[in-house]
Coordinates of C-alpha atoms in Angstrom, one line a residue:
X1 CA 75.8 -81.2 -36.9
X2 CA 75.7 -83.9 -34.3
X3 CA 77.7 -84.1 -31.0
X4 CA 78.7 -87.0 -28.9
X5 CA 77.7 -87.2 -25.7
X6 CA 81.1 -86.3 -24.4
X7 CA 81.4 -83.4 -27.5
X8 CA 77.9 -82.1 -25.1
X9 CA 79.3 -82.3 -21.7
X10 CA 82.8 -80.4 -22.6
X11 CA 80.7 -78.0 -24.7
X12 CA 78.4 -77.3 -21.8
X13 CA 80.9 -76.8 -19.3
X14 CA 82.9 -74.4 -21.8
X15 CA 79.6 -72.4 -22.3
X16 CA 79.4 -72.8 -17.8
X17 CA 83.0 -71.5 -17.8
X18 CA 82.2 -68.7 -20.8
X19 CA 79.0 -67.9 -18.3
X20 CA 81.2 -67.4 -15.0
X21 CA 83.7 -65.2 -16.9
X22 CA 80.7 -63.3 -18.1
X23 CA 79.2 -62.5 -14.7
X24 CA 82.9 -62.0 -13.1
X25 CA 83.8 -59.0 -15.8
X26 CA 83.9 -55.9 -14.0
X27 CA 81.6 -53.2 -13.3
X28 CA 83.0 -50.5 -15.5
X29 CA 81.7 -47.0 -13.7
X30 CA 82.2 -43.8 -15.8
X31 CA 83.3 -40.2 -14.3
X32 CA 83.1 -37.2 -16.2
X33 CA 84.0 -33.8 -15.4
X34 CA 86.0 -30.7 -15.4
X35 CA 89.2 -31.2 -13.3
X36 CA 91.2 -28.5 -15.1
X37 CA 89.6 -25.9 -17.2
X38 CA 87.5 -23.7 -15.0
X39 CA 87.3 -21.6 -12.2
X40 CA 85.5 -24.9 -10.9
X41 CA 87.5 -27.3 -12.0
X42 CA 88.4 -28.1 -8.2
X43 CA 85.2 -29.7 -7.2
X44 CA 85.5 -31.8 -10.1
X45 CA 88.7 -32.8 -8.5
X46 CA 87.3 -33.0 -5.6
X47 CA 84.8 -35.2 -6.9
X48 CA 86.9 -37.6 -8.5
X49 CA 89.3 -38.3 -5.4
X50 CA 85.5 -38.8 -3.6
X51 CA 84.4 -41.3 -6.4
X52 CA 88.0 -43.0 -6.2
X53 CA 87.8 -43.8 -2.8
X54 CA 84.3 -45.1 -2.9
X55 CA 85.4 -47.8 -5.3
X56 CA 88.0 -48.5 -3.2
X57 CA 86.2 -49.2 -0.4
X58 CA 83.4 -51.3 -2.5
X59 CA 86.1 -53.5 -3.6
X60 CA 88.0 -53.8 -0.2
X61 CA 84.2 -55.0 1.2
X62 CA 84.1 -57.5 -1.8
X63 CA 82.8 -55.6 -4.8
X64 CA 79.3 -56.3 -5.9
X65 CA 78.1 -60.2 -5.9
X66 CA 81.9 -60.8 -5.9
X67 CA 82.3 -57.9 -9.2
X68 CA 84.8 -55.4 -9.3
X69 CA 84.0 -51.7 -9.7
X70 CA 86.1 -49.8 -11.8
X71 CA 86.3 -46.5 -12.8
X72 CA 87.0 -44.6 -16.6
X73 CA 87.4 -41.1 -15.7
X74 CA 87.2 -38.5 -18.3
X75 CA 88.3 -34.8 -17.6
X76 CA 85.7 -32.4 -20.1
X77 CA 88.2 -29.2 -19.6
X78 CA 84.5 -27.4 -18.9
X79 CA 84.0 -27.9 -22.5
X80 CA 80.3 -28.9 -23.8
X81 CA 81.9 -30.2 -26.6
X82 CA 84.5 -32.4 -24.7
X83 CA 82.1 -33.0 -22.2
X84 CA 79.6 -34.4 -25.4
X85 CA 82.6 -36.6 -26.6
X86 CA 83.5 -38.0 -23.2
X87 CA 80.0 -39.0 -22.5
X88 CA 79.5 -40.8 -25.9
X89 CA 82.9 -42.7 -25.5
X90 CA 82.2 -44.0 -21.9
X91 CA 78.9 -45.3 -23.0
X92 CA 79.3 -46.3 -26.5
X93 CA 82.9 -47.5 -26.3
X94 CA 83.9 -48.4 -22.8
X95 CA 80.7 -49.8 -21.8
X96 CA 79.9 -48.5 -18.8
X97 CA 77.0 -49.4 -16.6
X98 CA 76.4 -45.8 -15.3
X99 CA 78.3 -42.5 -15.3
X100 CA 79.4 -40.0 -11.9
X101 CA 79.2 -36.1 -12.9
X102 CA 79.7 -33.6 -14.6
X103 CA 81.2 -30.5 -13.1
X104 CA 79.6 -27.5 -15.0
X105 CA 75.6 -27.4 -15.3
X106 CA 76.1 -26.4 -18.8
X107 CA 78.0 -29.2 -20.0
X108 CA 75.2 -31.3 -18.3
X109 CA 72.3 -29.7 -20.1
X110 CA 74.3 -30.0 -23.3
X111 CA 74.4 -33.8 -23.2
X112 CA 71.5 -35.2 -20.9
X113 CA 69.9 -36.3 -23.8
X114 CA 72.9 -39.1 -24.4
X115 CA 72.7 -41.1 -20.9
X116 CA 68.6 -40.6 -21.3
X117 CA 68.3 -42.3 -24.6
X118 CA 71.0 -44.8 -24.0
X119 CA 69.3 -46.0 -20.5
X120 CA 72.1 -45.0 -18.5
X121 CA 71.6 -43.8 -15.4
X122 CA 73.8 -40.8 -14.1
X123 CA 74.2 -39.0 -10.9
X124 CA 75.6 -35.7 -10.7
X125 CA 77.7 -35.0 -7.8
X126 CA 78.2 -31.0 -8.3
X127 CA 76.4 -29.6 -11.1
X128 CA 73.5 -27.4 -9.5
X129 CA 71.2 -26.1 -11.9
X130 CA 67.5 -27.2 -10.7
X131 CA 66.5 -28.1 -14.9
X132 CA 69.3 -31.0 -14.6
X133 CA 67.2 -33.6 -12.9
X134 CA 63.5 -31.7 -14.5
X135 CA 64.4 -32.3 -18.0
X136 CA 63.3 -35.9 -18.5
X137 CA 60.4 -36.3 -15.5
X138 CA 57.8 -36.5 -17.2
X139 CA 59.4 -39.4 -19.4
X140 CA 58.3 -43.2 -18.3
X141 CA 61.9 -43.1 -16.5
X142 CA 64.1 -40.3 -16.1
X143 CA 67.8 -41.4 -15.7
X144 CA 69.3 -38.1 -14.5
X145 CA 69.5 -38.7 -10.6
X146 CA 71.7 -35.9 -8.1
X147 CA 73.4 -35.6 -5.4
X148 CA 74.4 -32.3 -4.4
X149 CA 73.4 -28.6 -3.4
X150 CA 70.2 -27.2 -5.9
X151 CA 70.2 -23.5 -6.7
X152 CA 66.8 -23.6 -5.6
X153 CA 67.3 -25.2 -2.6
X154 CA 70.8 -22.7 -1.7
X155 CA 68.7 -19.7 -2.1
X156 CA 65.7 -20.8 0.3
X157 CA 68.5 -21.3 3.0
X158 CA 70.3 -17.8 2.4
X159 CA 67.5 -15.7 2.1
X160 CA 65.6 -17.9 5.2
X161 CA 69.0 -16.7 7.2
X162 CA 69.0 -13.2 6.0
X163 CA 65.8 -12.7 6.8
X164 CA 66.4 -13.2 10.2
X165 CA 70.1 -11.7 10.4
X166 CA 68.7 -8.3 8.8
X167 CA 68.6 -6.0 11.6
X168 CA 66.8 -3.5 9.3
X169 CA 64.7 -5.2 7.1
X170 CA 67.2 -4.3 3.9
X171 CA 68.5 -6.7 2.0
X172 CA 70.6 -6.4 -1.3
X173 CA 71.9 -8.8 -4.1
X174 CA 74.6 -8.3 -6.2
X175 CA 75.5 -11.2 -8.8
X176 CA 77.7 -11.6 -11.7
X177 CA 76.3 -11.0 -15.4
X178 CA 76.4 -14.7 -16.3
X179 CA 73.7 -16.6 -16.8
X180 CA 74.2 -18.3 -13.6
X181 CA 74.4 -15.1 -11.6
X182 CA 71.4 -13.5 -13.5
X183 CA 69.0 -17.3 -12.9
X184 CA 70.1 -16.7 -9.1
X185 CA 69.1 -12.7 -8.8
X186 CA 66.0 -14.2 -10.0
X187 CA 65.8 -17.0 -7.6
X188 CA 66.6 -14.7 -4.9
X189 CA 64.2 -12.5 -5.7
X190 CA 60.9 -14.8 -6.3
X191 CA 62.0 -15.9 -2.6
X192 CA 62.5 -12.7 -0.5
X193 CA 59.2 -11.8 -2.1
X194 CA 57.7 -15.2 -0.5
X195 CA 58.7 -13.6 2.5
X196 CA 56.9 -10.5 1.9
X197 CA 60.0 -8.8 1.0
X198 CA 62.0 -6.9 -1.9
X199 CA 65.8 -6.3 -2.2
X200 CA 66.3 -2.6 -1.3
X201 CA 68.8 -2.9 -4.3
X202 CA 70.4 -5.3 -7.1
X203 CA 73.7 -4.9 -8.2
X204 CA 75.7 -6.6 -11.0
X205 CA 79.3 -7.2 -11.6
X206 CA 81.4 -9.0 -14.9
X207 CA 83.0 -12.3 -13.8
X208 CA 86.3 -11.0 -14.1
X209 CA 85.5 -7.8 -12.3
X210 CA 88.3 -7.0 -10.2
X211 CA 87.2 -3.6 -8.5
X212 CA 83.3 -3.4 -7.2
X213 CA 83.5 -0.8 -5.6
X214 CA 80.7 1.7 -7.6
X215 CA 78.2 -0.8 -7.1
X216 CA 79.3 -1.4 -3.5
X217 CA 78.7 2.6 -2.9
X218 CA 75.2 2.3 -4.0
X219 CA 74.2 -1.3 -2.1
X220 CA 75.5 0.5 1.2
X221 CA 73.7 4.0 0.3
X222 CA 70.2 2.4 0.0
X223 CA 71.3 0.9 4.1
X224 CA 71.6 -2.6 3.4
X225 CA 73.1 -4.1 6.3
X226 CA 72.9 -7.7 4.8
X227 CA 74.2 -8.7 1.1
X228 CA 73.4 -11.9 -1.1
X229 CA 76.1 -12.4 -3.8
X230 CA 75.8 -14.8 -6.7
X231 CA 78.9 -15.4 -8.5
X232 CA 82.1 -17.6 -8.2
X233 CA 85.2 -17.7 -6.0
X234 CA 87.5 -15.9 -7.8
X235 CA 85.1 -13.0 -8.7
X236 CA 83.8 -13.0 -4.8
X237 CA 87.2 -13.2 -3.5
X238 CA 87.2 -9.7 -5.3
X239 CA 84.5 -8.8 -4.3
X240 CA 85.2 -9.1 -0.4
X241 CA 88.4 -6.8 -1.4
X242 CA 85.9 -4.2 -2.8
X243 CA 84.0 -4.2 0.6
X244 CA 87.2 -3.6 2.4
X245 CA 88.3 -1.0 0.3
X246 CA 85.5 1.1 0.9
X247 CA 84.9 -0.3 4.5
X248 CA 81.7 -1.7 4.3
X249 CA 81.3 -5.4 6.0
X250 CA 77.5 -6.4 6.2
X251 CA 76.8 -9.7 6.3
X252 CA 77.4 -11.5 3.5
X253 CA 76.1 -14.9 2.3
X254 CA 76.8 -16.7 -1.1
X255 CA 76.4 -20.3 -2.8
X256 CA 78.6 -23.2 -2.0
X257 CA 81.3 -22.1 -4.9
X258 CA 82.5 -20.1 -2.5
X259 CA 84.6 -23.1 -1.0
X260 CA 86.9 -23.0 -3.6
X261 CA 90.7 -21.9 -3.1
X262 CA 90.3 -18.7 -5.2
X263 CA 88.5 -17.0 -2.3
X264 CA 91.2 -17.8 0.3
X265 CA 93.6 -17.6 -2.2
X266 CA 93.2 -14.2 -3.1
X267 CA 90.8 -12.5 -0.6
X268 CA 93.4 -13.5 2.3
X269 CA 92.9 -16.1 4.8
X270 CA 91.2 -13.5 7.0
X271 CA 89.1 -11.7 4.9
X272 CA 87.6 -14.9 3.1
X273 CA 86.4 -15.6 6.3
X274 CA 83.4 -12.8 6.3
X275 CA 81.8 -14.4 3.6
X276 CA 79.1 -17.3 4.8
X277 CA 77.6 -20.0 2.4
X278 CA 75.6 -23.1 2.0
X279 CA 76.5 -26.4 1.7
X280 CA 75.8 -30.0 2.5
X281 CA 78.8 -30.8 5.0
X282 CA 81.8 -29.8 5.7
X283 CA 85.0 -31.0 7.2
X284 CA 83.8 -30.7 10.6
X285 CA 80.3 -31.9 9.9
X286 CA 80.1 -35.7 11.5
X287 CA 82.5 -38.2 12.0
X288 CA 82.0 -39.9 8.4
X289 CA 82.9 -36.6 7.0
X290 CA 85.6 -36.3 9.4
X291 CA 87.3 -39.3 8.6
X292 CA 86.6 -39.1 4.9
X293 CA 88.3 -35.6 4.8
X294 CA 91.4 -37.1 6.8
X295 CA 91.7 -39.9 3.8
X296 CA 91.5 -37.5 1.0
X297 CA 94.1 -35.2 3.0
X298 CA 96.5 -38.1 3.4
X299 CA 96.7 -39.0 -0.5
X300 CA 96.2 -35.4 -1.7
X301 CA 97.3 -32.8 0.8
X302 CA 96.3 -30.1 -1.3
X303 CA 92.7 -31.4 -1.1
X304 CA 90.2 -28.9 -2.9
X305 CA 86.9 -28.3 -2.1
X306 CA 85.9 -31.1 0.2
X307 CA 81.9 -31.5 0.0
X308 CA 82.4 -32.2 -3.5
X309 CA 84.0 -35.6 -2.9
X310 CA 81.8 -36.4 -0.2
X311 CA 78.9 -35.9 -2.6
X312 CA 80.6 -37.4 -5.5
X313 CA 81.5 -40.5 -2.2
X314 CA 77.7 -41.4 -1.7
X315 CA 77.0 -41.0 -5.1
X316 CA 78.9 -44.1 -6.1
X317 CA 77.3 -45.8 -2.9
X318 CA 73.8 -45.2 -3.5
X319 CA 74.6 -46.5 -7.5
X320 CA 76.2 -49.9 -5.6
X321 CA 73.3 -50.3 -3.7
X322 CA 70.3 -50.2 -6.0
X323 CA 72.9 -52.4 -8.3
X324 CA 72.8 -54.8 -5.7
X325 CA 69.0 -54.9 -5.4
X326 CA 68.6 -54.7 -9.1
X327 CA 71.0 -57.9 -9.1
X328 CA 71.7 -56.7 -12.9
X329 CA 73.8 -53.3 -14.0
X330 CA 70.7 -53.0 -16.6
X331 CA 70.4 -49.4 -16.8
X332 CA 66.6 -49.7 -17.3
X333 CA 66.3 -52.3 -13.8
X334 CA 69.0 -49.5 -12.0
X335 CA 67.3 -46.7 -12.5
X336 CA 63.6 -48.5 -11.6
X337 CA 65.4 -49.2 -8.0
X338 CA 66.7 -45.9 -7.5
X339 CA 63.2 -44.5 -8.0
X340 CA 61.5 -46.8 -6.3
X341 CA 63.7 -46.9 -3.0
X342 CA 66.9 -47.7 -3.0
X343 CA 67.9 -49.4 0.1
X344 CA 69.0 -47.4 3.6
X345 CA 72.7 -46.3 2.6
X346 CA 74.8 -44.5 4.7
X347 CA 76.5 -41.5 2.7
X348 CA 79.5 -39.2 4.5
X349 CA 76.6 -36.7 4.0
X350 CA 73.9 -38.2 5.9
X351 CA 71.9 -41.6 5.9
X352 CA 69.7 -41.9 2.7
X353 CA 66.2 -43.0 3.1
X354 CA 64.6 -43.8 -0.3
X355 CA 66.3 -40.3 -1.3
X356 CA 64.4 -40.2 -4.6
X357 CA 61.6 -40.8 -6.3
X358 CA 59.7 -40.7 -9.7
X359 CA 58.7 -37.6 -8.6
X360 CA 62.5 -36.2 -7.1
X361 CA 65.7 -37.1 -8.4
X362 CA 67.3 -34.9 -6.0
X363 CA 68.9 -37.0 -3.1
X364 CA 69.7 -33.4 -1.0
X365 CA 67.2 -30.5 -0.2
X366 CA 67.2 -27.5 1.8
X367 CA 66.8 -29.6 4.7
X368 CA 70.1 -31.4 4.5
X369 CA 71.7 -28.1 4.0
X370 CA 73.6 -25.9 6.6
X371 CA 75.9 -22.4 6.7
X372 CA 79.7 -22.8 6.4
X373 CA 82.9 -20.8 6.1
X374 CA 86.5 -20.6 5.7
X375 CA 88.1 -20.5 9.1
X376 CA 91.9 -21.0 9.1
X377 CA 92.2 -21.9 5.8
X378 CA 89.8 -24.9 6.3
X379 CA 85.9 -25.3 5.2
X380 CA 84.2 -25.5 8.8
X381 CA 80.5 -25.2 9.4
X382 CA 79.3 -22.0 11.0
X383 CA 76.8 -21.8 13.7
X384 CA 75.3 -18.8 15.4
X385 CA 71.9 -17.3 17.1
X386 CA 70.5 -17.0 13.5
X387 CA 71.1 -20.3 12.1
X388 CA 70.0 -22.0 15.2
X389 CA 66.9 -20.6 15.2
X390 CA 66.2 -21.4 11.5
X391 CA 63.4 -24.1 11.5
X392 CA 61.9 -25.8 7.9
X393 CA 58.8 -23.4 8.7
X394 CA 61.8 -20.4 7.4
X395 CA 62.3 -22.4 4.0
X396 CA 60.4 -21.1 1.4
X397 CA 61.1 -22.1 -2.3

């Protein structure tokens, strides 16, 4: 077929104007996660209102080379199933350029193998198993990238402080029978003993336990004066009751579930309070969080768990930077930058310097991690002799 010379010129400038609309399509972002199924279905709201607002304020600062983010959120009830489906619709259907989440470590070791063969990268803003971002490292690229607390990393913090609050060199765990609780006794146990330690007793207790006290009796018989629990808020929140019942208050340390509402909610305001636990901010923690937490407050008042949506906040702005050095939203390109140093981003969490690398997708460690508890019904970090004197010499993993 031949063209004339005008034919040319309005077909190039059609194919200019086809080209334009092309690069001005939005950046479609995926989130997918458990805002309404399980016991932690509030970080996963959490999360979401922490990914919202990050968009938000991508877009207010003129989006990426003048793109718009958007976001498909996806709620996988805490399914695997769901979670499966959700994951193969955002990436198959909707087209997105990367995906925020999940919620629940298992639904994120059922369907790692999607976003890894598809060339997608993903960052996990809450799930904490430590196989999550191991699974794929020894492939040419590993798309699974983190941002949030690491079982691993929680326990070296714990035990590091409970080494040095034990005034009697006896420490105890109890955990819940899941296999989350039992991974954890084992965590906790490997790292006392790198301290040239053993727990003087290991309890365990069903998830839906609501009276501990028989296995109480027997941690506070062998003379522990300090306590590790492994097991989520609802179940701890019992567990504190248990301790009261029997009046036996050592100090007691647990992972960062314990900033969900079930603990205040049904341990008491007071009470929840005797519990401390890890985490990698809090309300109170800088003024970034500060003023991130008094955002999230004004839309939802009922705000849950807070350090999920700062987590699930500089996840989204560590994606729109290496994006923006990758000048494509090629998974492949994206997930070279993040490994290879993504540019100095400032989080709510802390500044990221070249957080990961081919040889760690985790963007937190033990490092970035400090104590918290519930104090007036709010998240607040907790500071005391112990903790102050904690040094990355007292880590041990």
């Amino acid at each position: 077929m031949l063209f004339t010379q005008g034919t040319r010129k309005l077909l190039a400038a059609a194919l200019g104007a086809l080209s334009f609309t092309a690069f001005a399509q939005d950046i479609r972002i995926g989130f997918n996660a458990d805002q309404s199924g399980t016991g932690a279905a509030e970080l996963g709201v959490a999360a979401r209102h922490g990914f919202d607002l990050a968009i938000e304020d991508i877009n207010k600062a003129g989006g990426i080379g003048g793109r718009k983010l958007v976001g498909l959120i996806r709620d996988d009830t805490g399914q695997p199933p769901k979670s499966i489906q959700n994951m193969t619709e955002l990436i198959d259907s909707e087209k997105v350029v990367a995906v925020i989440g999940p919620t629940n470590s298992g639904n994120a070791l059922a369907w790692l193998h999607i976003p890894q063969q598809k060339k997608i990268p993903v960052i996990g803003p809450v799930a904490t198993a430590t196989d999550i971002t191991r699974r794929y490292a020894s492939e040419p690229q590993n798309y699974i990238f983190r941002v949030s607390m690491v079982d691993r990393e929680q326990v070296s913090l714990l035990v590091a402080y409970a080494v040095k609050a034990t005034k009697n060199q006896k420490i105890a765990f109890i955990a819940d029978t899941t296999g989350f609780g039992q991974q954890g006794t084992k965590d906790l146990t490997e790292v006392l003993a790198l301290h040239g330690q053993k727990p003087v007793a290991v309890e365990k207790f069903g998830p839906k336990d609501t009276d501990m006290t028989s296995q109480l009796a027997k941690i506070r018989d062998s003379g522990a004066d300090t306590v590790i629990v492994y097991g989520l808020a609802d179940a701890n929140a019992q567990l504190l009751r248990s301790m009261e019942k029997i009046n036996y208050l050592p100090t007691t340390l647990g992972t960062w579930g314990n900033m969900s509402t079930p603990l205040l909610n049904i341990a008491g305001k007071k009470l929840a309070e005797h519990i401390i636990f890890a985490t990698s901010t809090a309300e109170d923690s800088n003024p970034r969080a500060i003023a991130l937490a008094a955002r999230v407050r004004e839309r939802y008042p009922q705000m849950p768990t807070f350090v999920a949506a700062a987590q699930s906040y500089d996840s989204v702005m560590l994606l729109a930077s290496a994006i923006r050095k990758a000048g494509s939203t090629d998974g492949e390109k994206v997930a070279a930058v993040l490994d290879s140093g993504v540019p100095d981003t400032q989080g709510v969490v802390k500044l990221y310097k070249a957080p990961f690398s081919k040889a760690n997708h985790d963007a937190l460690s033990v490092n970035d991690f400090h104590l918290a508890r519930w104090k007036d019904g709010k998240v607040t970090t907790y500071v005391d002799a112990v903790s102050k004197s904690l040094t990355p010499a007292d880590f041990k993993k």
